[in-house]
XYZ file of C-alpha atoms in Angstrom:
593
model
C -14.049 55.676 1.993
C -15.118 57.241 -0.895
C -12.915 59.699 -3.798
C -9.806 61.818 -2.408
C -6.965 63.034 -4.382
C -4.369 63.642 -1.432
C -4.662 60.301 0.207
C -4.403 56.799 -0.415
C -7.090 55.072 1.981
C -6.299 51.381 2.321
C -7.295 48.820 4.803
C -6.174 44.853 4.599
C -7.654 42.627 6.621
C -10.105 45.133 8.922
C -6.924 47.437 9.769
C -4.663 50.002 8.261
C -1.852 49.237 6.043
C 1.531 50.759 5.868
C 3.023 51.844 2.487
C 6.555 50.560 1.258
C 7.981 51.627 -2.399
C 11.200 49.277 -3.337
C 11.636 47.934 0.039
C 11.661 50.845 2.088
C 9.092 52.835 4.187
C 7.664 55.668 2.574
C 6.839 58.037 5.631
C 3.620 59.816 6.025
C 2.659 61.396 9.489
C -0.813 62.820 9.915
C -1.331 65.327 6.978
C 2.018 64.624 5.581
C 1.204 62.155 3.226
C 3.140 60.657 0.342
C 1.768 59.647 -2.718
C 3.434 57.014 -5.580
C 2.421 57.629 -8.764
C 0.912 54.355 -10.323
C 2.699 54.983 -13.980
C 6.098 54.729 -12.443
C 5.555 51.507 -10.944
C 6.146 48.082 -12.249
C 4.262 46.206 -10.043
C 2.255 46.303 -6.341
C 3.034 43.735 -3.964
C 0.400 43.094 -0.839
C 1.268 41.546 2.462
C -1.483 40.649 4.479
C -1.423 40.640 8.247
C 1.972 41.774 10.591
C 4.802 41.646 8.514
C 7.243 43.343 10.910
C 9.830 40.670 10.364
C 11.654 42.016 7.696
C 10.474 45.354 6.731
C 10.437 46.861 10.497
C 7.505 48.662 11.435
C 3.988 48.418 10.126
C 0.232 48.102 11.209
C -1.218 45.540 11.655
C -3.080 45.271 8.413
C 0.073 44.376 6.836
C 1.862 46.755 4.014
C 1.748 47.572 0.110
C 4.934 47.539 -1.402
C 5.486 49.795 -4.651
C 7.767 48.599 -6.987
C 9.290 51.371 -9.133
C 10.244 50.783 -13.160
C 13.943 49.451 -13.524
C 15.907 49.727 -16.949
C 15.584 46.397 -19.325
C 17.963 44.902 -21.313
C 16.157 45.497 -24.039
C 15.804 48.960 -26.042
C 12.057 49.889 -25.220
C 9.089 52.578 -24.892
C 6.135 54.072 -24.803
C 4.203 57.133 -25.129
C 0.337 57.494 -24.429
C -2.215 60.282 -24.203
C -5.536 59.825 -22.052
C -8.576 61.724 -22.044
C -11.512 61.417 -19.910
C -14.968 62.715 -17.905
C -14.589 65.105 -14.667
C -11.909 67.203 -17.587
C -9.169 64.054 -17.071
C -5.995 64.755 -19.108
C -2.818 62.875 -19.210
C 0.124 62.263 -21.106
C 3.201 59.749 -20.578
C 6.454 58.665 -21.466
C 8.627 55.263 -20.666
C 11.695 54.431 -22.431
C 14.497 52.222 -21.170
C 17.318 50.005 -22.811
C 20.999 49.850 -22.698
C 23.400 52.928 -22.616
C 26.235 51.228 -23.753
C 26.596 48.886 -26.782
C 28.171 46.140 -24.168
C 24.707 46.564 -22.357
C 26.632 47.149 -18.982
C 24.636 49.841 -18.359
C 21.093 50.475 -18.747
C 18.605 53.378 -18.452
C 15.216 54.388 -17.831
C 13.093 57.765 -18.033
C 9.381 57.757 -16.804
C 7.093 61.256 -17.408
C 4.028 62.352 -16.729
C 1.676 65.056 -16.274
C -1.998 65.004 -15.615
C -4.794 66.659 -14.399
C -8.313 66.006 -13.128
C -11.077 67.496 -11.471
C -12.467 65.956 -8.258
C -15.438 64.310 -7.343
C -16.671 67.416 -5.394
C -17.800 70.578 -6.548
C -14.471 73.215 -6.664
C -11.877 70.374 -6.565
C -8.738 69.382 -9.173
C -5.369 68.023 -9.201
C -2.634 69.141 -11.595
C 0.244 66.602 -11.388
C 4.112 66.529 -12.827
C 5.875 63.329 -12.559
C 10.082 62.225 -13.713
C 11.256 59.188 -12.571
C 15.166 58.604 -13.959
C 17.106 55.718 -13.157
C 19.980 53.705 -14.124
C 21.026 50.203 -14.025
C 25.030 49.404 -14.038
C 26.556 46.111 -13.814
C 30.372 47.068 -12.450
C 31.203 43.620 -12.190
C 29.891 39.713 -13.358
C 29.076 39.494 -9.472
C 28.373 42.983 -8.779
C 25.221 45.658 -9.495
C 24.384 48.812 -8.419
C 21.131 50.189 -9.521
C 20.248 53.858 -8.971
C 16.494 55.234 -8.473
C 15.239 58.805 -8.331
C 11.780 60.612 -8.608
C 10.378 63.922 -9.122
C 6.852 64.285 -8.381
C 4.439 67.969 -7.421
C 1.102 68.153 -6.624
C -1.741 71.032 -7.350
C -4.884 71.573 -6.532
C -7.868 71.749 -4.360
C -8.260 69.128 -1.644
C -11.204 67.072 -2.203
C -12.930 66.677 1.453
C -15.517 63.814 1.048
C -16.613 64.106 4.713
C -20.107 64.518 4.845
C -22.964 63.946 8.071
C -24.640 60.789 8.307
C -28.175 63.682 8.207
C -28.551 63.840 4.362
C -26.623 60.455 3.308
C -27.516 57.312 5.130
C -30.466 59.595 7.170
C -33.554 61.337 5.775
C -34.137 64.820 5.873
C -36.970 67.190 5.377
C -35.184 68.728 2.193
C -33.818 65.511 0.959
C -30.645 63.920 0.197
C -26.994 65.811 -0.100
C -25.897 65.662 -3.356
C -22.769 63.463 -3.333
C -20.833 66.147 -5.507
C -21.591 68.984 -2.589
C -18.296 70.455 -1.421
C -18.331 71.583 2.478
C -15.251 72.840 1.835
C -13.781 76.633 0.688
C -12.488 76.304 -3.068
C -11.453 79.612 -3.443
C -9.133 79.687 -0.255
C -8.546 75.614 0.247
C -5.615 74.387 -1.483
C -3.219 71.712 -1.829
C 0.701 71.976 -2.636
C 3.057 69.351 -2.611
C 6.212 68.522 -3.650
C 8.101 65.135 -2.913
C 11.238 63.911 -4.340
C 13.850 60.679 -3.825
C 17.017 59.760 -4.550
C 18.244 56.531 -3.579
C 19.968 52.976 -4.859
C 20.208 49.173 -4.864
C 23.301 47.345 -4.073
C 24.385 43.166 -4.960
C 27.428 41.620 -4.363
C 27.753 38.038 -4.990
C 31.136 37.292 -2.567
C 30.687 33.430 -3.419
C 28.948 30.619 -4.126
C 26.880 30.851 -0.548
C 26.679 34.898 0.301
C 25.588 37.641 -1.385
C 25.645 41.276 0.589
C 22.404 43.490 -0.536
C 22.280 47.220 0.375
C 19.120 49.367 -0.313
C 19.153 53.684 0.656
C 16.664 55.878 -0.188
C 16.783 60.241 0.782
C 13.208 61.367 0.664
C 12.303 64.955 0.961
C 8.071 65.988 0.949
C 7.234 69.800 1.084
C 3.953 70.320 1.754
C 1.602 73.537 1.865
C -2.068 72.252 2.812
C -5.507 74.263 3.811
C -8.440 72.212 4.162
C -11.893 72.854 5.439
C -14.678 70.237 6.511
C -17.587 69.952 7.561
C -17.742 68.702 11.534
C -21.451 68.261 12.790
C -24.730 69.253 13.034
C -25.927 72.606 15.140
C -29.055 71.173 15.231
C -31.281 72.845 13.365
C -31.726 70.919 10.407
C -30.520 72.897 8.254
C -26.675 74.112 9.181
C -23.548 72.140 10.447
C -19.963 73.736 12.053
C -17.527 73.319 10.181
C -13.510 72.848 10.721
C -10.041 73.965 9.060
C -6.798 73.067 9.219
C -3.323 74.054 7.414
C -0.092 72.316 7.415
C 2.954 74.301 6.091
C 5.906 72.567 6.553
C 8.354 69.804 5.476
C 9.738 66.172 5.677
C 13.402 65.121 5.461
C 13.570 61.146 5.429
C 16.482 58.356 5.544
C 16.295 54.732 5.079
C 19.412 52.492 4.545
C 18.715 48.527 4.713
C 21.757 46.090 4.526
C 21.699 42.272 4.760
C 23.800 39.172 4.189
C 21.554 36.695 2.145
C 23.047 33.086 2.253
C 22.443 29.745 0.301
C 22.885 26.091 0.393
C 21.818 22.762 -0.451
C 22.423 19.237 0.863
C 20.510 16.349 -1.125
C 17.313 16.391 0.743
C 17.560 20.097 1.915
C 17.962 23.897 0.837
C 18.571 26.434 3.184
C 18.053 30.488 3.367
C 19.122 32.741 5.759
C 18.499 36.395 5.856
C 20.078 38.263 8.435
C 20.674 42.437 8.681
C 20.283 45.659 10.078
C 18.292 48.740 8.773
C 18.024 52.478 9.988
C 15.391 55.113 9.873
C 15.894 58.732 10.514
C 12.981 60.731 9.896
C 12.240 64.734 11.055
C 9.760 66.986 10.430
C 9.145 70.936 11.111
C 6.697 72.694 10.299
C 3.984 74.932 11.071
C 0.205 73.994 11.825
C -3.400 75.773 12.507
C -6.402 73.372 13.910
C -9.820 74.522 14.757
C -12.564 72.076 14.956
C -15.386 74.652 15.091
C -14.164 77.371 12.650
C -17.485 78.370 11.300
C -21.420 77.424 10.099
C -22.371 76.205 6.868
C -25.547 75.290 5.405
C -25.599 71.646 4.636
C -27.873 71.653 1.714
C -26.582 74.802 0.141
C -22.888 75.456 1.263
C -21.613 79.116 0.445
C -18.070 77.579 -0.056
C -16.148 80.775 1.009
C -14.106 80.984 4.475
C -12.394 84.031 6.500
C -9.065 83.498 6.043
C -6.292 82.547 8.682
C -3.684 85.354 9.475
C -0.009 83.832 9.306
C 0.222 84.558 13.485
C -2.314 82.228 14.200
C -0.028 79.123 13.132
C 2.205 77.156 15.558
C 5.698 75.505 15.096
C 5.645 71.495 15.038
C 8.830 69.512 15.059
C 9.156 65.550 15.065
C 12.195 63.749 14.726
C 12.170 59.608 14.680
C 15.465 57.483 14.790
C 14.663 53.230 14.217
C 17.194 51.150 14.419
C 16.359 47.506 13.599
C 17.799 43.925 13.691
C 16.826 41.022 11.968
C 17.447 37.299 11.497
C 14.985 34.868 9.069
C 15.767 31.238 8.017
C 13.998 28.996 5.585
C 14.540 25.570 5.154
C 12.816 23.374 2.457
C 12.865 19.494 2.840
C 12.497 16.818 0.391
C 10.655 19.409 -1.909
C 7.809 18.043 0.785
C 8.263 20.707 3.395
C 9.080 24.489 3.691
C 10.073 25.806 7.288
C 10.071 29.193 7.916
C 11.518 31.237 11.560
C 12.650 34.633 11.914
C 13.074 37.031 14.830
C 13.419 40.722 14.885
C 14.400 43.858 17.216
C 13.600 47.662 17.045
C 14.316 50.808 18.807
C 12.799 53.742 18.281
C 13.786 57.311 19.537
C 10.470 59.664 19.287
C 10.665 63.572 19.965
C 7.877 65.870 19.457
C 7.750 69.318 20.372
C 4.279 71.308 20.170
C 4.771 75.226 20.213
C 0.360 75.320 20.554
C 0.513 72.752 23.837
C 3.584 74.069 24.872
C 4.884 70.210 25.189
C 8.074 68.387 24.316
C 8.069 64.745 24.482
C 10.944 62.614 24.184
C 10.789 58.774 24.963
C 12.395 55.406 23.571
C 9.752 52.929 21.882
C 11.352 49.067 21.773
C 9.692 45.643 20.497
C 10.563 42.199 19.455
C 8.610 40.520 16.903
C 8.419 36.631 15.792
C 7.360 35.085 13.015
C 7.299 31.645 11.762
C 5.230 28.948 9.696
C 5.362 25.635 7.637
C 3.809 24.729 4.466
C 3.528 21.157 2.952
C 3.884 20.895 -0.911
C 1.506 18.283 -2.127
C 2.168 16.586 -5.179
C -1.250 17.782 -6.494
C -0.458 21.239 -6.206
C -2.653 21.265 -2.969
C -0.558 23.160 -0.570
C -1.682 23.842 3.026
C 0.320 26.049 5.270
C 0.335 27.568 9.030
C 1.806 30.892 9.795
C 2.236 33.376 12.845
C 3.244 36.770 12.561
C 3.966 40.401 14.375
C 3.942 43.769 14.019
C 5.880 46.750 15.494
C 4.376 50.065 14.868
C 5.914 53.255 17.088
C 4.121 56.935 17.291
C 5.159 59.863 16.976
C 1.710 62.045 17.151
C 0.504 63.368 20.297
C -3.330 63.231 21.570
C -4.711 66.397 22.870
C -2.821 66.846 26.570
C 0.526 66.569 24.437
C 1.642 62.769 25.337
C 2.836 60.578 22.269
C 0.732 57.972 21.591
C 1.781 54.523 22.909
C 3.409 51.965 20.086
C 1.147 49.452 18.530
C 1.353 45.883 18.246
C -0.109 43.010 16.551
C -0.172 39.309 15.699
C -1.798 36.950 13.656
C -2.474 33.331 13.053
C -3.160 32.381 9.452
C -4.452 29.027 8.639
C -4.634 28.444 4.684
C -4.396 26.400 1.230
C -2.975 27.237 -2.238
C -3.722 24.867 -5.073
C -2.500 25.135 -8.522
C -3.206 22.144 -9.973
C -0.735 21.183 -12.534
C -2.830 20.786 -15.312
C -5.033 23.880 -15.206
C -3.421 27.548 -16.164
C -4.416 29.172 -12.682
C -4.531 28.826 -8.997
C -6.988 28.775 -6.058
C -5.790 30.249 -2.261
C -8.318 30.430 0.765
C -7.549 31.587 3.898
C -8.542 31.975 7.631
C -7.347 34.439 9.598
C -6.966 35.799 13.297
C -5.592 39.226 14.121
C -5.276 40.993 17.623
C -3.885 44.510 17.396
C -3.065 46.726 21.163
C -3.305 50.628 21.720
C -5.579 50.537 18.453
C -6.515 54.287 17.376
C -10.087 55.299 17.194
C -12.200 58.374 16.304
C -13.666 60.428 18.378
C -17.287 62.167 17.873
C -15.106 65.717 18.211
C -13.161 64.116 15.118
C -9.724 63.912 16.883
C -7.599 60.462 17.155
C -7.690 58.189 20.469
C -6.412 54.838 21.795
C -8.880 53.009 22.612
C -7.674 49.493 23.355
C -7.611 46.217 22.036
C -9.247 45.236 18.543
C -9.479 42.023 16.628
C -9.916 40.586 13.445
C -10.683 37.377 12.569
C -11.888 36.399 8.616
C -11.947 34.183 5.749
C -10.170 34.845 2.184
C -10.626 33.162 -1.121
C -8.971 34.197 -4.379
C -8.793 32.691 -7.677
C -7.365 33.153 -11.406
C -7.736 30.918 -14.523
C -8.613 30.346 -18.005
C -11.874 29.016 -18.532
C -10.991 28.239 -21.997
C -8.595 29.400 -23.887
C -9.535 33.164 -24.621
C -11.818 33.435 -21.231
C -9.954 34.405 -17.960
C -11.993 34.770 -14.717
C -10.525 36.533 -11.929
C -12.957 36.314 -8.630
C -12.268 36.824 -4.577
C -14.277 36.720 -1.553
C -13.737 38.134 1.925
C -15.191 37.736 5.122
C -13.894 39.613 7.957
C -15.575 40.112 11.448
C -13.868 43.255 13.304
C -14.493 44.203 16.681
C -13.212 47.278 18.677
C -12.133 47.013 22.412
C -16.163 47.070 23.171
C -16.420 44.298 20.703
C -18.433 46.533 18.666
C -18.178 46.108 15.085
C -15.789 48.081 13.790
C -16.836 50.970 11.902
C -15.861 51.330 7.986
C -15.103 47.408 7.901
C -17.992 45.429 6.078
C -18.836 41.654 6.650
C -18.799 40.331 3.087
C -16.854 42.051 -0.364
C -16.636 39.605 -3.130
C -15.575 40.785 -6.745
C -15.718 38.849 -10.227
C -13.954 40.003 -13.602
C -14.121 38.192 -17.003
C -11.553 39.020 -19.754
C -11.847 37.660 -23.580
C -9.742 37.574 -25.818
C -10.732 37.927 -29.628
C -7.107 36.013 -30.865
C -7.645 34.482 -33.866
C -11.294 35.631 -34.624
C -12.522 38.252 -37.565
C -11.508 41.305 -34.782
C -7.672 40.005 -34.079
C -6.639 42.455 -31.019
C -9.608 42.807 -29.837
C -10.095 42.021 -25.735
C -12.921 43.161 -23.294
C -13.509 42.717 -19.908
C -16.283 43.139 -17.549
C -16.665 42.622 -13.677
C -18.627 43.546 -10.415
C -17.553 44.667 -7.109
C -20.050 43.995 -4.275
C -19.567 45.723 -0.690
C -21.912 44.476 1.993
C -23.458 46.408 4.758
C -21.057 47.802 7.179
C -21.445 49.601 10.851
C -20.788 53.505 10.687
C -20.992 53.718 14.400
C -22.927 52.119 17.828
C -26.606 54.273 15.799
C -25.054 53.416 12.151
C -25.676 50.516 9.474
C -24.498 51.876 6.039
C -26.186 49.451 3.275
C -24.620 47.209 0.694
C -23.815 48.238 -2.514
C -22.689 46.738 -6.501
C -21.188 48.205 -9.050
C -19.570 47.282 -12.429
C -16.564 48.228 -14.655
C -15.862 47.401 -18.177
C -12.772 47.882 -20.173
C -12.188 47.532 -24.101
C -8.979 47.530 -25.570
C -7.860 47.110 -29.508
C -4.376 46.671 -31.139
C -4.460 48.337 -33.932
C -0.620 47.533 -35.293
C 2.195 46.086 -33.523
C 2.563 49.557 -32.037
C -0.703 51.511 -31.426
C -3.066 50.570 -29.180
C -6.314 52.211 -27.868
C -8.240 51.466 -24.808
C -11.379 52.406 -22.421
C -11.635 51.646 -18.508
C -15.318 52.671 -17.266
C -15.771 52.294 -13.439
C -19.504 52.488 -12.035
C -20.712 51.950 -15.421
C -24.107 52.829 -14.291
C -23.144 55.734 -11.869
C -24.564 54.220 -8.882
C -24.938 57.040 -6.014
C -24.500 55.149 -2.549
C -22.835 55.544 0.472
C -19.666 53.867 0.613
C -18.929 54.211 4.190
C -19.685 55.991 7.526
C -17.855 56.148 11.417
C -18.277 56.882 14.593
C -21.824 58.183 13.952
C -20.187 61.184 12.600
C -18.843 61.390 8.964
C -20.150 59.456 5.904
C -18.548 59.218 2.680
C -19.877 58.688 -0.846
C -18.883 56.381 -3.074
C -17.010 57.594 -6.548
C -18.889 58.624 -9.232
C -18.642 57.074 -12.798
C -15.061 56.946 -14.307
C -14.786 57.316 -18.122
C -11.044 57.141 -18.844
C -9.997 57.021 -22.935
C -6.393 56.477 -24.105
C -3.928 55.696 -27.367
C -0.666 54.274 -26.908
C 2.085 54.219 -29.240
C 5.131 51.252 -28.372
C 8.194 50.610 -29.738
């Protein structure tokens, strides 16, 4: 969907995707959106399709799971500087190792600060980032691992909505420039602030149980004003244009507990997961939304605004209680066959309360969700497998008469083969999917949210990762994905086809010792914008090329859209279009010890 800096746009498998970080949901409501920072993360886990079984509710695109930087055993650290096009500075810190000479207890401190300018005209981001945690074993059966993170955001929204006139459609004047900024630089802006505190618990009771125990507090203060443009007046030459503000805050609770359970016979071992997890999540604040606020001209925008008196805003509260049950058991056979069952039950308590429609809404939201599959291990490392999930996802936003949008629910059937052949450093995984998703949300031409239905998904995945040779690593996917709205329209934003390639060499052993590079395409076919709409297909490439210079410095370059293709990346509901991101030239030197 094109460059933003104050939202992470993701869709799996032709639907949206919700966002975990260590387990637990991170909560973003309309504006309200929480952002991870990628340097404090160890690693980013993808589940494809409904995966309401254990983690509670979610789209039906499946979720991303963050997983935050732990302390090592090890004393450890890094510090690195960055440097870049579009004024991109950064600098970083990560050091971990034990606190105490026993090596009971461990630590870890993450930092950062950057800044960047956006892909539009007017638009930057200053960040800070601390992430502290510590790591204490209080027992040989016992652990209790504490996580916190400090994170604020400033800067100027970066809008990338622009009309389908001037992108994907000819005009008398010409193209829009993809760096034009509909919005008001000088007034727009965007605050936030977002911090956790939570921990893990383990306790190992015996040979069989072990009681786990995750908590998170989240708090997100957030102080937004954004203006876009909204359509055409029909002229040819001007467009109306919309702003909104959000001033307000987000208090979030998350506790998880389970019993996790092992045991073997000779031809069998057995897992079962059962628990209980609780969400409490409230929000007040205060809001201003007018979808015709002025005109602009859409070849030469004057980027100023008349500002908003204070009065004009209106109180929103939303509060959101989830309680949820769940039971999962594996059972693997012979070391032939894996078995996999689990059941799961939520309740959800929505208010919302609308000082501008004058509306409170208060209703229960309640689902049970199955999952289950098998998957045969072949002694060839071919593995096939069948699967069938669902997904849970409860509202809390209203539509325009003030009524809280009905829950949404998916399943999926997944049909698929891994193989990892045993001689061969890498692996091969292809996939076919079906997805059906109820009460799916739409936009509107007036650029407000809707149910409109039923929509489906059905596809075909391929990845792959190995070694050519030794020093050559090829890293390549393919997607096909058909999705249909409740017309059975193609959905808009979704394309047909993506397929990506990336090489990596190694120079180990050769005259220039440290030495890797790495090159790779990304190709996005054409995709519907809309019943009038067919946004082409377009390729780009990245490169990277990093050098060891010691055992402790290292410097590197990332380029993305290496040539600095200008296309369209997407468009929907024959109303907004969004270009792609310009060419990324990101520099940095890292010092580890």
């Amino acid at each position: 969907m094109g460059s933003d800096n104050n939202t992470d746009w993701f869709k799996v498998r032709g639907f949206d995707q919700a966002t975990y970080q260590d387990g637990l949901r991170l909560y973003r409501t309309g504006y309200y959106q929480w952002l991870p920072e990628t340097y404090g993360l160890e690693s980013v886990d993808v589940f494809k399709g409904p995966t309401s079984i254990l983690y509670g509710e979610a789209p039906s695109g499946g979720m991303i799971n963050a997983v935050s930087k732990r302390p090592t055993d090890e004393p450890r650290g890094e510090f690195e500087i960055q440097a870049g096009n579009r004024d991109h500075r950064q600098l970083g810190i990560d050091t971990s190792g034990p606190v105490t000479e026993s090596g009971d207890v461990r630590y870890r401190f993450v930092g950062l600060y950057k800044e960047r300018d956006g892909d539009l005209d007017g638009t930057d981001n200053e960040r800070y980032y601390f992430a502290p945690s510590l790591e204490w074993d209080l027992s040989d059966d016992t652990q209790l691992t504490l996580l916190s993170s400090f994170q604020k955001d400033d800067g100027v929204p970066v809008n990338s909505f622009k009309l389908p006139y001037g992108t994907v459609d000819d005009t008398p004047f010409g193209k829009v420039d993809p760096q034009t900024n509909y919005g008001a630089p000088d007034y727009d802006k965007d605050e936030r602030t977002q911090a956790t505190l939570g921990y893990e618990f383990k306790h190992q009771l015996d040979d069989t149980w072990q009681f786990e125990q995750n908590t998170r507090y989240s708090h997100l203060d957030l102080n937004l004003r954004s203006t876009y443009v909204l359509g055409g007046t029909g002229d040819g030459q001007t467009a109306s244009r919309g702003h909104l503000q959000r001033d307000g805050e987000i208090d979030s609770f998350t506790i998880d507990n389970r019993m996790v359970g092992k045991w073997y016979t000779d031809r069998t071992e057995n897992t079962l997961l059962f628990g209980v997890d609780y969400q409490d999540l409230s929000l007040d604040g205060k809001e201003f939304d007018s979808f015709g606020y002025d005109v602009v001209d859409i070849f030469n925008p004057q980027g100023d605004i008349a500002p908003v008196p204070n009065d004009q805003l209106t109180e929103r509260q939303i509060n959101k209680d989830q309680l949820g049950l769940y039971f999962q058991n594996q059972l693997r056979i012979d070391d032939r066959w894996v078995l996999l069952g689990g059941v799961r039950y939520d309740s959800a308590d929505v208010r919302n309360e609308s000082e501008r429609e004058n509306t409170t809404v208060d209703e229960t939201q309640t689902a049970t969700s199955l999952s289950g599959g098998v998957m045969y291990l072949g002694d060839n490392g071919l593995n096939p497998y069948l699967s069938y999930s669902e997904s849970f996802q409860p509202e809390a936003q209203t539509d325009l008469t003030g009524a809280v949008f009905e829950e949404i629910k998916g399943e999926q059937w997944e049909l698929g083969v891994k193989y990892a052949p045993f001689n061969w450093d890498g692996y091969v995984t292809a996939a076919l999917f079906d997805i059906e998703e109820s009460n799916s949300f739409a936009t509107t031409p007036a650029g407000y949210q809707t149910q409109e239905g039923e929509r489906t998904s059905t596809g075909l995945e391929l990845e792959g990762v190995g070694y050519i040779t030794d020093s050559l690593k090829l890293t390549a996917a393919y997607t096909y994905t058909d999705a249909r709205d409740a017309n059975d329209d193609r959905a808009a934003l979704i394309p047909k086809h993506m397929a990506s390639a990336w090489l990596d060499y190694d120079f180990e052993g050769t005259a220039v010792d440290g030495l890797k590079v790495g090159a790779g395409i990304r190709h996005v076919g054409e995709s519907s914008g809309g019943p009038t709409i067919e946004v082409p297909s377009y390729t780009v490439g990245d490169a990277m090329a990093s050098y060891d210079i010691n055992d402790s410095w290292t410097a590197q370059i990332n380029v993305n859209n290496v040539t600095d293709e200008e296309y369209v990346a997407s468009c929907e509901s024959d109303f907004w279009c969004y270009y792609g991101e310009s060419r990324s030239v990101v520099g940095s030197l890292k010092y580890n010890w």
